[in-house]
Short mmCIF file of C-alpha atoms in Angstrom, two decimals:
data_model
loop_
_atom_site.label_atom_id
_atom_site.label_comp_id
_atom_site.label_asym_id
_atom_site.label_seq_id
_atom_site.Cartn_x
_atom_site.Cartn_y
_atom_site.Cartn_z
CA MET A 26 114.43 125.79 86.01
CA GLU A 27 117.14 127.39 88.14
CA ASN A 28 118.86 124.88 90.40
CA ASN A 29 118.78 127.23 93.40
CA ARG A 30 115.02 127.61 93.72
CA LYS A 31 112.24 125.33 94.81
CA LYS A 32 110.29 123.46 92.18
CA ARG A 33 106.92 125.15 91.67
CA ILE A 34 104.03 122.68 91.66
CA LEU A 35 100.33 123.17 91.04
CA TYR A 36 98.18 120.41 92.52
CA LEU A 37 94.52 120.57 91.51
CA MET A 38 91.93 118.53 93.41
CA PRO A 39 88.34 119.89 93.33
CA ASP A 40 87.30 118.32 96.65
CA ASN A 41 88.26 119.37 100.14
CA PRO A 42 90.73 116.62 101.20
CA LEU A 43 89.74 116.95 104.85
CA GLY A 44 86.06 116.54 104.10
CA THR A 45 85.51 112.75 104.11
CA LYS A 46 87.34 109.42 104.31
CA ALA A 47 86.73 108.54 100.65
CA GLY A 48 89.49 106.66 98.87
CA ASN A 49 90.28 109.44 96.42
CA LEU A 50 90.83 111.83 99.32
CA THR A 51 93.02 109.32 101.11
CA ARG A 52 95.29 109.54 98.08
CA THR A 53 95.13 113.34 98.11
CA ASN A 54 96.15 113.53 101.75
CA TYR A 55 99.04 111.14 101.11
CA LEU A 56 100.35 113.41 98.35
CA LEU A 57 99.90 116.56 100.42
CA ASP A 58 101.80 114.93 103.28
CA TYR A 59 104.57 114.06 100.83
CA PHE A 60 104.79 117.65 99.58
CA GLU A 61 104.77 118.97 103.15
CA ARG A 62 107.64 116.65 104.13
CA ASN A 63 109.59 117.92 101.12
CA LYS A 64 108.97 121.60 101.80
CA GLU A 65 112.66 122.42 101.24
CA SER A 66 112.35 121.26 97.63
CA PHE A 67 108.81 122.19 96.61
CA ASP A 68 106.70 125.33 96.49
CA VAL A 69 103.20 123.87 96.18
CA ASP A 70 99.90 125.56 95.36
CA PHE A 71 96.94 123.34 96.22
CA VAL A 72 94.00 124.48 94.08
CA SER A 73 90.47 123.45 94.94
CA TYR A 74 86.87 124.69 94.83
CA LEU A 75 84.38 122.25 96.42
CA TYR A 76 83.10 121.95 100.02
CA TRP A 77 85.23 124.62 101.72
CA ASP A 78 84.32 126.83 104.68
CA GLU A 79 86.42 128.97 106.99
CA GLU A 80 86.95 126.16 109.49
CA SER A 81 88.18 123.71 106.86
CA LYS A 82 90.54 126.36 105.48
CA MET A 83 92.05 126.84 108.93
CA ASN A 84 92.35 123.08 109.45
CA PHE A 85 94.13 122.75 106.12
CA SER A 86 96.63 125.47 107.05
CA LYS A 87 97.36 123.77 110.37
CA ARG A 88 97.96 120.38 108.80
CA PHE A 89 99.86 121.60 105.72
CA PRO A 90 101.43 124.91 106.83
CA THR A 91 103.81 125.30 103.89
CA ILE A 92 101.30 124.46 101.14
CA ASN A 93 99.50 127.42 99.58
CA LEU A 94 95.75 126.82 99.56
CA LYS A 95 94.04 128.56 96.63
CA ILE A 96 90.26 128.36 96.45
CA VAL A 97 89.12 129.24 92.93
CA LEU A 98 85.72 129.80 91.37
CA THR A 99 84.18 127.84 88.53
CA LYS A 100 81.68 130.60 87.73
CA MET A 101 82.08 134.35 87.66
CA PRO A 102 80.40 136.15 90.59
CA LYS A 103 77.15 137.90 89.67
CA ASP A 104 78.13 141.26 91.13
CA ASN A 105 77.98 142.75 87.65
CA LEU A 106 75.20 140.96 85.79
CA VAL A 107 76.11 142.34 82.36
CA LYS A 108 79.73 141.29 82.74
CA TYR A 109 78.65 137.91 84.13
CA PHE A 110 76.30 137.31 81.21
CA PHE A 111 78.84 138.12 78.48
CA LYS A 112 82.02 136.87 80.16
CA SER A 113 80.72 133.71 81.84
CA LYS A 114 77.17 132.62 80.98
CA ILE A 115 77.37 132.92 77.18
CA PRO A 116 80.87 131.36 76.85
CA LYS A 117 79.74 128.46 79.03
CA LEU A 118 76.64 127.81 76.89
CA LEU A 119 78.61 128.07 73.65
CA GLU A 120 81.25 125.69 74.98
CA ARG A 121 78.63 123.19 76.07
CA PHE A 122 76.89 123.36 72.67
CA ARG A 123 80.17 123.03 70.77
CA LYS A 124 81.57 120.08 72.71
CA LYS A 125 78.47 118.19 73.85
CA ALA A 126 80.85 116.79 76.44
CA LYS A 127 80.33 113.58 78.36
CA ILE A 128 83.58 113.77 80.35
CA ASP A 129 84.85 117.36 80.31
CA GLU A 130 83.43 119.56 83.12
CA VAL A 131 85.83 122.49 82.89
CA THR A 132 84.02 125.81 82.71
CA PRO A 133 85.47 128.72 80.72
CA TYR A 134 85.77 130.73 83.93
CA LEU A 135 87.70 127.96 85.73
CA LYS A 136 89.99 127.69 82.70
CA THR A 137 90.63 131.43 82.91
CA GLU A 138 91.35 131.20 86.64
CA LEU A 139 93.92 128.43 86.12
CA ASP A 140 95.48 130.10 83.07
CA THR A 141 96.04 133.22 85.16
CA LEU A 142 97.69 131.22 87.95
CA GLN A 143 99.94 129.41 85.48
CA LYS A 144 101.09 132.68 83.89
CA GLU A 145 101.78 134.28 87.26
CA ARG A 146 103.50 131.34 88.92
CA LYS A 147 105.16 129.66 85.93
CA TYR A 148 104.74 126.17 87.36
CA ASP A 149 107.36 123.52 86.67
CA ILE A 150 104.86 120.71 87.27
CA ALA A 151 101.07 120.60 87.22
CA LEU A 152 99.34 117.61 88.83
CA ILE A 153 95.66 117.57 87.86
CA SER A 154 93.07 115.26 89.41
CA TYR A 155 90.47 113.58 87.17
CA SER A 156 90.00 113.53 83.42
CA LYS A 157 86.94 115.75 83.84
CA GLU A 158 89.26 118.57 84.97
CA GLY A 159 91.91 117.70 82.41
CA ARG A 160 91.40 120.50 79.88
CA VAL A 161 92.45 123.19 82.36
CA ILE A 162 96.04 122.76 81.10
CA GLU A 163 95.15 123.01 77.40
CA HIS A 164 97.69 125.20 75.57
CA TRP A 165 99.99 125.50 78.59
CA SER A 166 103.67 125.59 77.72
CA ASN A 167 106.84 125.08 79.75
CA THR A 168 104.96 123.10 82.40
CA TYR A 169 105.30 119.34 82.77
CA CYS A 170 101.68 118.17 83.12
CA ILE A 171 100.58 115.02 84.96
CA LEU A 172 97.01 113.75 85.01
CA ASP A 173 96.08 111.76 88.12
CA THR A 174 93.10 109.87 86.66
CA HIS A 175 91.79 108.23 89.88
CA ASP A 176 89.20 106.39 87.76
CA PHE A 177 88.28 105.45 84.21
CA LEU A 178 85.58 108.12 83.91
CA THR A 179 84.01 106.70 80.76
CA LEU A 180 82.88 103.67 82.76
CA GLN A 181 81.93 105.82 85.74
CA LYS A 182 79.74 108.16 83.72
CA ILE A 183 78.23 105.77 81.16
CA SER A 184 76.17 103.27 83.12
CA SER A 185 74.75 99.93 82.06
CA ILE A 186 71.48 101.64 81.09
CA THR A 187 71.00 101.01 77.37
CA GLU A 188 70.04 104.64 76.67
CA GLU A 189 73.37 105.82 78.09
CA ARG A 190 75.58 103.07 76.70
CA LYS A 191 75.12 104.35 73.16
CA TYR A 192 77.36 107.28 74.15
CA PHE A 193 80.22 105.03 75.27
CA GLY A 194 82.32 105.53 72.13
CA GLN A 195 81.90 109.30 72.26
CA ALA A 196 82.84 109.44 75.94
CA PHE A 197 85.82 107.13 75.50
CA GLN A 198 87.21 109.19 72.61
CA GLU A 199 86.75 112.37 74.64
CA GLU A 200 88.59 110.89 77.63
CA ILE A 201 91.47 109.66 75.46
CA ASP A 202 91.73 113.10 73.82
CA ILE A 203 92.05 114.65 77.28
CA LEU A 204 94.72 112.15 78.34
CA ASN A 205 96.69 112.97 75.19
CA LEU A 206 97.09 116.56 76.38
CA TYR A 207 99.42 115.33 79.13
CA ASP A 208 103.08 114.45 79.37
CA GLU A 209 102.33 111.79 81.98
CA VAL A 210 99.21 109.91 83.09
CA TRP A 211 98.80 108.17 86.44
CA THR A 212 96.51 105.25 87.10
CA TYR A 213 96.11 102.95 90.11
CA SER A 214 94.53 100.02 88.29
CA SER A 215 96.40 97.44 86.22
CA GLU A 216 93.42 97.15 83.85
CA GLU A 217 93.18 100.90 83.34
CA HIS A 218 96.95 101.10 82.85
CA TYR A 219 96.64 98.63 79.97
CA ILE A 220 93.77 100.56 78.32
CA PHE A 221 95.34 104.01 78.65
CA ASP A 222 98.74 102.76 77.50
CA GLN A 223 97.19 101.23 74.37
CA PHE A 224 95.18 104.28 73.30
CA THR A 225 97.23 107.33 74.32
CA ASN A 226 100.58 108.87 73.46
CA ALA A 227 101.24 109.90 77.06
CA ASN A 228 103.68 108.22 79.40
CA VAL A 229 101.21 106.06 81.36
CA LYS A 230 102.40 104.98 84.80
CA LEU A 231 100.92 102.53 87.29
CA VAL A 232 101.16 104.11 90.73
CA PRO A 233 101.96 101.55 93.48
CA VAL A 234 99.26 102.64 95.94
CA SER A 235 100.36 102.10 99.51
CA SER A 236 99.37 102.65 103.10
CA PRO A 237 101.24 101.84 106.31
CA ILE A 238 101.63 98.13 107.05
CA ILE A 239 99.77 97.57 110.32
CA LYS A 240 100.54 94.75 112.68
CA ASN A 241 97.09 93.63 113.70
CA ASN A 242 96.77 92.41 117.26
CA GLU A 243 95.64 88.83 116.70
CA ASN A 244 94.62 88.53 120.36
CA SER A 245 92.37 91.59 120.33
CA THR A 246 88.69 91.13 121.05
CA VAL A 247 86.55 90.86 117.94
CA LYS A 248 83.89 93.55 118.26
CA TYR A 249 83.04 93.80 114.57
CA PRO A 250 83.03 90.30 113.05
CA ILE A 251 82.02 91.63 109.61
CA LEU A 252 82.91 95.18 108.61
CA TYR A 253 82.13 97.28 105.53
CA VAL A 254 83.60 100.74 104.92
CA ALA A 255 82.33 102.89 102.05
CA SER A 256 81.41 106.31 100.74
CA ASP A 257 77.97 107.06 99.33
CA ASN A 258 78.67 106.80 95.58
CA HIS A 259 76.03 105.04 93.51
CA HIS A 260 78.21 101.95 92.89
CA ASN A 261 78.58 101.34 96.63
CA ILE A 262 74.89 101.95 97.32
CA LYS A 263 73.71 99.55 94.62
CA SER A 264 76.22 96.89 95.66
CA MET A 265 75.47 97.10 99.38
CA ASN A 266 71.73 96.89 98.81
CA TRP A 267 72.39 93.68 96.85
CA PHE A 268 74.33 92.37 99.84
CA ILE A 269 71.57 93.32 102.28
CA GLU A 270 68.86 91.67 100.20
CA GLN A 271 70.71 88.61 98.90
CA VAL A 272 73.54 87.78 101.33
CA LEU A 273 72.70 89.14 104.78
CA PRO A 274 69.72 86.76 105.31
CA LEU A 275 72.11 83.81 104.72
CA LEU A 276 74.50 84.76 107.55
CA GLY A 277 72.45 83.29 110.38
CA GLY A 278 72.15 86.47 112.42
CA THR A 279 75.83 87.46 112.47
CA GLU A 280 76.03 91.23 112.77
CA VAL A 281 77.43 93.31 109.91
CA PHE A 282 78.86 96.73 110.82
CA VAL A 283 78.86 99.55 108.27
CA ILE A 284 81.02 102.68 108.41
CA GLY A 285 80.94 105.77 106.20
CA LYS A 286 78.58 108.14 104.45
CA ILE A 287 76.89 105.16 102.80
CA CYS A 288 75.00 104.53 106.05
CA SER A 289 72.47 107.25 105.25
CA LYS A 290 71.81 105.89 101.75
CA ILE A 291 71.19 102.17 102.30
CA GLN A 292 68.14 100.39 103.63
CA ASN A 293 67.80 99.26 107.24
CA ALA A 294 67.85 95.56 108.05
CA ASN A 295 68.04 93.18 110.99
CA HIS A 296 71.64 92.54 112.10
CA LEU A 297 72.92 95.51 110.07
CA ILE A 298 74.57 98.04 112.37
CA LYS A 299 75.20 101.49 110.89
CA LEU A 300 78.03 103.36 112.62
CA GLY A 301 78.13 106.36 110.30
CA VAL A 302 81.24 108.45 109.73
CA VAL A 303 84.06 107.81 112.23
CA ASP A 304 87.23 109.76 112.95
CA ASP A 305 89.67 106.85 113.12
CA LEU A 306 89.25 103.58 111.21
CA ASP A 307 92.21 101.95 112.96
CA GLU A 308 90.15 101.13 116.04
CA PHE A 309 87.60 99.30 113.91
CA TYR A 310 90.09 97.41 111.76
CA GLN A 311 91.99 96.32 114.88
CA HIS A 312 88.82 94.73 116.28
CA SER A 313 87.41 93.28 113.05
CA LYS A 314 87.60 89.77 111.65
CA VAL A 315 86.36 89.90 108.05
CA ILE A 316 86.05 92.83 105.66
CA ILE A 317 83.47 92.74 102.88
CA CYS A 318 83.48 94.61 99.56
CA PRO A 319 80.42 93.57 97.53
CA MET A 320 81.05 95.58 94.35
CA LEU A 321 78.78 94.92 91.37
CA SER A 322 80.05 97.84 89.28
CA GLY A 323 82.67 100.57 89.36
CA THR A 324 86.21 101.10 88.21
CA GLY A 325 89.68 101.36 89.63
CA ILE A 326 91.42 99.90 92.62
CA LYS A 327 89.39 99.83 95.83
CA ILE A 328 91.23 101.69 98.60
CA LYS A 329 89.07 99.97 101.23
CA VAL A 330 90.33 96.60 99.99
CA LEU A 331 93.97 97.73 100.26
CA GLU A 332 93.38 99.13 103.75
CA ALA A 333 92.00 95.79 104.89
CA LEU A 334 94.90 93.85 103.36
CA SER A 335 97.39 96.17 105.08
CA TYR A 336 95.99 94.89 108.39
CA GLY A 337 96.18 91.29 107.25
CA LEU A 338 92.38 91.10 107.22
CA PRO A 339 90.82 88.77 104.63
CA VAL A 340 88.35 90.40 102.24
CA VAL A 341 85.22 88.71 100.92
CA THR A 342 84.38 90.42 97.67
CA THR A 343 83.07 90.11 94.12
CA ARG A 344 84.93 90.20 90.80
CA ARG A 345 84.73 94.00 90.67
CA GLY A 346 86.24 94.20 94.15
CA VAL A 347 89.66 93.00 92.93
CA ASP A 348 89.79 95.34 89.93
CA GLY A 349 93.15 97.02 89.81
CA LEU A 350 94.99 94.50 91.96
CA VAL A 351 98.16 93.15 90.36
CA ASN A 352 97.23 89.60 91.37
CA LYS A 353 93.66 88.35 91.13
CA SER A 354 94.37 85.33 93.33
CA GLN A 355 96.52 84.59 96.38
CA ASN A 356 95.95 88.12 97.58
CA GLY A 357 93.86 87.62 100.73
CA CYS A 358 90.54 87.97 98.88
CA LEU A 359 87.75 85.41 98.48
CA ILE A 360 85.82 86.18 95.31
CA SER A 361 82.28 85.29 94.30
CA ASN A 362 79.31 87.03 92.69
CA ASP A 363 76.91 84.32 93.86
CA PRO A 364 75.07 85.29 97.08
CA LEU A 365 75.25 81.80 98.59
CA ASP A 366 78.98 81.43 97.88
CA PHE A 367 79.59 84.96 99.17
CA ALA A 368 77.86 84.10 102.45
CA GLN A 369 79.66 80.75 102.76
CA ASN A 370 83.03 82.45 102.27
CA ILE A 371 82.26 84.76 105.19
CA LYS A 372 81.08 81.89 107.38
CA LYS A 373 84.15 79.77 106.68
CA LEU A 374 86.49 82.62 107.60
CA LEU A 375 84.60 83.17 110.86
CA GLU A 376 84.38 79.50 111.78
CA ASP A 377 87.60 77.87 110.49
CA PRO A 378 90.78 79.25 112.19
CA ILE A 379 93.19 77.44 109.84
CA PHE A 380 91.35 78.65 106.75
CA TYR A 381 91.32 82.16 108.21
CA GLN A 382 95.06 82.18 108.90
CA GLU A 383 95.77 81.05 105.34
CA TYR A 384 93.97 84.06 103.86
CA SER A 385 95.29 86.45 106.49
CA LEU A 386 98.86 85.45 105.59
CA GLU A 387 98.07 85.82 101.87
CA ALA A 388 96.84 89.36 102.55
CA LYS A 389 100.02 90.32 104.38
CA VAL A 390 102.37 88.81 101.78
CA TYR A 391 100.51 90.34 98.83
CA PHE A 392 100.33 93.79 100.39
CA GLU A 393 103.99 93.91 101.39
CA LYS A 394 105.13 92.77 97.95
CA HIS A 395 103.00 95.13 95.84
CA HIS A 396 101.93 98.02 98.10
CA HIS A 397 104.75 98.56 100.57
CA PRO A 398 105.07 102.29 101.45
CA ASN A 399 108.64 102.33 100.14
CA LEU A 400 107.40 101.53 96.62
CA GLU A 401 105.17 104.59 96.43
CA LEU A 402 107.77 106.82 98.05
CA GLU A 403 110.29 105.74 95.42
CA PHE A 404 107.75 106.44 92.67
CA LEU A 405 107.05 109.97 93.95
CA ASP A 406 110.73 110.75 94.42
CA ASN A 407 111.47 109.65 90.85
CA THR A 408 108.62 111.84 89.60
CA PHE A 409 109.14 115.07 91.50
CA HIS A 410 112.81 115.21 92.46
CA PRO A 411 114.63 114.66 89.13
CA ASN A 412 114.89 117.63 86.79
CA ILE A 413 112.03 117.64 84.29
CA LYS A 414 113.39 117.81 80.78
#
């Protein structure tokens, strides 16, 4: 790469990053902000294809004015049915029959779209989101390719249902094969870092996920004694319904406030207040006391847990809720999968000021040590600023 030109970067994320407050999109917006701040060094194409309309395109351009938004198609338009049938439909069916994929979701047409971009733009770096999109870079040359895994998709796609679990080995091998296409693999979970590092030849890196450290106003009025923030994925829905049925009745009428798209997918209950999707979570964190994260399944680090810890708010959670954290104890989290213990942990935090301060301090110390914004900034600078050999 010539030293006098900007580094050309392709960043693929299927979802519209301005669409929801989900954790994966929080990460996407952080990276886009980083690229925008470094506009003198980077020429970035953000490639996406899900949940876009004209308004969201305009909003993206306003927020990230120097990043090139490229909306691509995963299927050929049906303007010419003969061409569509032979160039898109048949190749897609043959590919599906040949691979019998459990992880890979790349269509032949999407692969063609990305191949064309890569040939035209001659990217120095390609940052691809999710293993399911990973094969878009297959056979690319002269591009340093990074896979941002977000999650261990084998565990996400193969549930605990016996009929599906028999495909675990096939799915795991497929995911590892995809990871092996890459020069570098990112993960946010210490457990996933260990697995990927053991089974791939890629350079596997643990990304130090961060968010701003917020000084919570300890004298602010508590409006939301118990708060839960979540998207509507099936892990969150199953876990929250467990909480509603098994834990909520043990809380003695204390109100639990729920924020996010999950509100439309969980059952109603006494003392459960659904607030829906909100524009700014800061207002709610500033006036909350305890954050809950009742996860029974799922993979990866929980962004909602990190957000709570960044405010110094204790988190009552289950074993799955601390997946990905560097420390499983002394991190501001109270952990139990037993409904009675879960409820008692919440009650003690609400009723015992000394106990509460102990866990609030743990949250602050843990977050600053392992998730300080400077750590992630240093990681990104080391990745994108040095010359790629």
